[in-house]
GROMACS .gro file of C-alpha atoms in nm:
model
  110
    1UNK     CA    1   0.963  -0.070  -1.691
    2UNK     CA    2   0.685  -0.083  -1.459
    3UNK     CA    3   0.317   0.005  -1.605
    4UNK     CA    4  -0.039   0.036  -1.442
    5UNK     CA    5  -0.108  -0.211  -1.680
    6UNK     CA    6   0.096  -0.480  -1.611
    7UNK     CA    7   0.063  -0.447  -1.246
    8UNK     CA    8  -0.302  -0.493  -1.287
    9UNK     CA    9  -0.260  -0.796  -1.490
   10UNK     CA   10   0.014  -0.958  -1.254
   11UNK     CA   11  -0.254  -0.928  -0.967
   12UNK     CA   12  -0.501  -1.128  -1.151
   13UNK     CA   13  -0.260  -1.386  -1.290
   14UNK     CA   14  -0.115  -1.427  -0.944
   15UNK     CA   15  -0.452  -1.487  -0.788
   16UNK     CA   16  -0.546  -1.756  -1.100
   17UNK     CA   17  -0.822  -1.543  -1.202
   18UNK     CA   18  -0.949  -1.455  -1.558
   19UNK     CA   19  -1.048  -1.127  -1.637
   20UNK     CA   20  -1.436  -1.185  -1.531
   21UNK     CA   21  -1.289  -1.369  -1.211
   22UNK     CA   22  -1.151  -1.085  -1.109
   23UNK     CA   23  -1.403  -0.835  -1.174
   24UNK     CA   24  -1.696  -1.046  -1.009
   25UNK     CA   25  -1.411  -1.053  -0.702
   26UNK     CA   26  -1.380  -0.710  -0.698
   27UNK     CA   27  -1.745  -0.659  -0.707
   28UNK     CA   28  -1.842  -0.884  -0.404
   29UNK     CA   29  -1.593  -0.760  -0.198
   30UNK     CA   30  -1.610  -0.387  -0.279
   31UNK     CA   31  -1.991  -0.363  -0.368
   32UNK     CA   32  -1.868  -0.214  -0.737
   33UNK     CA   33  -1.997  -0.299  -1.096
   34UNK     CA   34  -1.629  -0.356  -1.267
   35UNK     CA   35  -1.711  -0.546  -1.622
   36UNK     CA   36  -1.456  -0.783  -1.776
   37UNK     CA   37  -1.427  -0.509  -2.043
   38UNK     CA   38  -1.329  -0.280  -1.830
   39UNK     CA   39  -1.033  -0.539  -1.668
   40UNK     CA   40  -0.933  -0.594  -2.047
   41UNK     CA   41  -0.921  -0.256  -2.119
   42UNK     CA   42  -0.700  -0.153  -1.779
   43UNK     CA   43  -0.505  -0.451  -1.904
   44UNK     CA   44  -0.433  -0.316  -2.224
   45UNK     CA   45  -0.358   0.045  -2.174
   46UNK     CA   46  -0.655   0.188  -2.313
   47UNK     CA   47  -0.785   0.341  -2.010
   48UNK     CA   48  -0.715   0.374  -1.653
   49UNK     CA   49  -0.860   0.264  -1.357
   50UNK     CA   50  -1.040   0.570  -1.103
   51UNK     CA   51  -0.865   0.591  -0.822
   52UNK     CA   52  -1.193   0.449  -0.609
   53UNK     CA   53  -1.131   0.102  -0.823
   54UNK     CA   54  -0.731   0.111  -0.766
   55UNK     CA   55  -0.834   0.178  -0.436
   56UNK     CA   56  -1.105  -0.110  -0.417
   57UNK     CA   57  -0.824  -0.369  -0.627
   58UNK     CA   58  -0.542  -0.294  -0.324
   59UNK     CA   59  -0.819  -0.369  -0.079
   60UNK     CA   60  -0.926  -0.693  -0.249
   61UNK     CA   61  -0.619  -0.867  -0.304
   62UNK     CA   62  -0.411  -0.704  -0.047
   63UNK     CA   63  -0.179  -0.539  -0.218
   64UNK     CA   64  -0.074  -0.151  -0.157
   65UNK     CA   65  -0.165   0.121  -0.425
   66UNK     CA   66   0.148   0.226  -0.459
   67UNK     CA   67   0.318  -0.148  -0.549
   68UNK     CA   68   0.003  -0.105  -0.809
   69UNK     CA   69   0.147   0.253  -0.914
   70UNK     CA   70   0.509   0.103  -0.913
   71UNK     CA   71   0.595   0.359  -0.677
   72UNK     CA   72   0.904   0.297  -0.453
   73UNK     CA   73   0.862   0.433  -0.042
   74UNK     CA   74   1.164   0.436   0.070
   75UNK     CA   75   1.179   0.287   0.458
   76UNK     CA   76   1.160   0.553   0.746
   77UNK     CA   77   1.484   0.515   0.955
   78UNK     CA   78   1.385   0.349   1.323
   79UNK     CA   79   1.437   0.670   1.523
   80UNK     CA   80   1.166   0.834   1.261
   81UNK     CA   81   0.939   0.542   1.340
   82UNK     CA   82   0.924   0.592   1.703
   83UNK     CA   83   0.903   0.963   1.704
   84UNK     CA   84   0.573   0.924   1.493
   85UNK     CA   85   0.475   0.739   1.762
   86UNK     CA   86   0.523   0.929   2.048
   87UNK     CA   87   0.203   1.043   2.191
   88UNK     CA   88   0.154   1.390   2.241
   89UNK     CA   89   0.011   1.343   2.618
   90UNK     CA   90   0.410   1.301   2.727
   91UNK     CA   91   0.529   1.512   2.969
   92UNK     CA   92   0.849   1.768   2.896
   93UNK     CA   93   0.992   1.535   3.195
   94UNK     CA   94   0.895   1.222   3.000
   95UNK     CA   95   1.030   1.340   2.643
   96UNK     CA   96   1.371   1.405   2.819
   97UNK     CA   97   1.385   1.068   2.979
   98UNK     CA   98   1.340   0.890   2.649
   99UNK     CA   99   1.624   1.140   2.482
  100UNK     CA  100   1.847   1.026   2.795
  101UNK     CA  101   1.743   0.667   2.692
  102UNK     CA  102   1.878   0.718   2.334
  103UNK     CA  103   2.138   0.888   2.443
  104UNK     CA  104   2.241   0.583   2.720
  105UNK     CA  105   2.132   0.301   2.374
  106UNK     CA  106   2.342   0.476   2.121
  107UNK     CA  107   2.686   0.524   2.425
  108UNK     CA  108   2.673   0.121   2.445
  109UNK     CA  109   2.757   0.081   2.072
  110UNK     CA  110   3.120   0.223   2.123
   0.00000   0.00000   0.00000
């Protein structure tokens, strides 16, 4: 089962840090004042992390907040994707030339 606290330790294992590593890290990088006590305790389950910290951590070492959270995204299907990125200066001409376009794409997989 996945915990806060064992994501939290994972990170700093993974990056060969000890617990004052990785708060003097954190620090530089975000401009915070995270203590090694306060790594231990995340670490342990005795208290939690505010979300500017988690926030600060995912920034750090690259990792998303919700991989930190254990928290599973599922993928947006492709045709999601590019509607999300359709920009709203399109013409009502344009839109229905890239719906023809689909249209042609998906009549070639038959």
């Amino acid at each position: 089962m996945h915990s806060l606290s064992t994501a939290l330790k994972k990170i700093r294992l993974d990056n060969k840090l000890s617990q004052e590593e990785f708060a003097e890290r954190v620090n530089k990088q975000q401009g915070l004042s995270i203590t090694k006590g306060m790594v231990s305790k995340w670490e342990s389950g005795t208290i939690e992390p505010k979300t500017r910290m988690m926030k600060a951590i995912a920034e750090t070492f690259h990792v998303s907040i919700d991989g930190i959270l254990g928290l599973q995204v599922p993928d947006k299907p492709p045709i999601e994707t590019i509607a999300a990125h359709i920009d709203d200066d399109l013409t009502e001409e344009e839109l229905e030339e890239i719906k023809k376009y689909i249209q042609f794409i998906k009549s070639q997989r038959k």
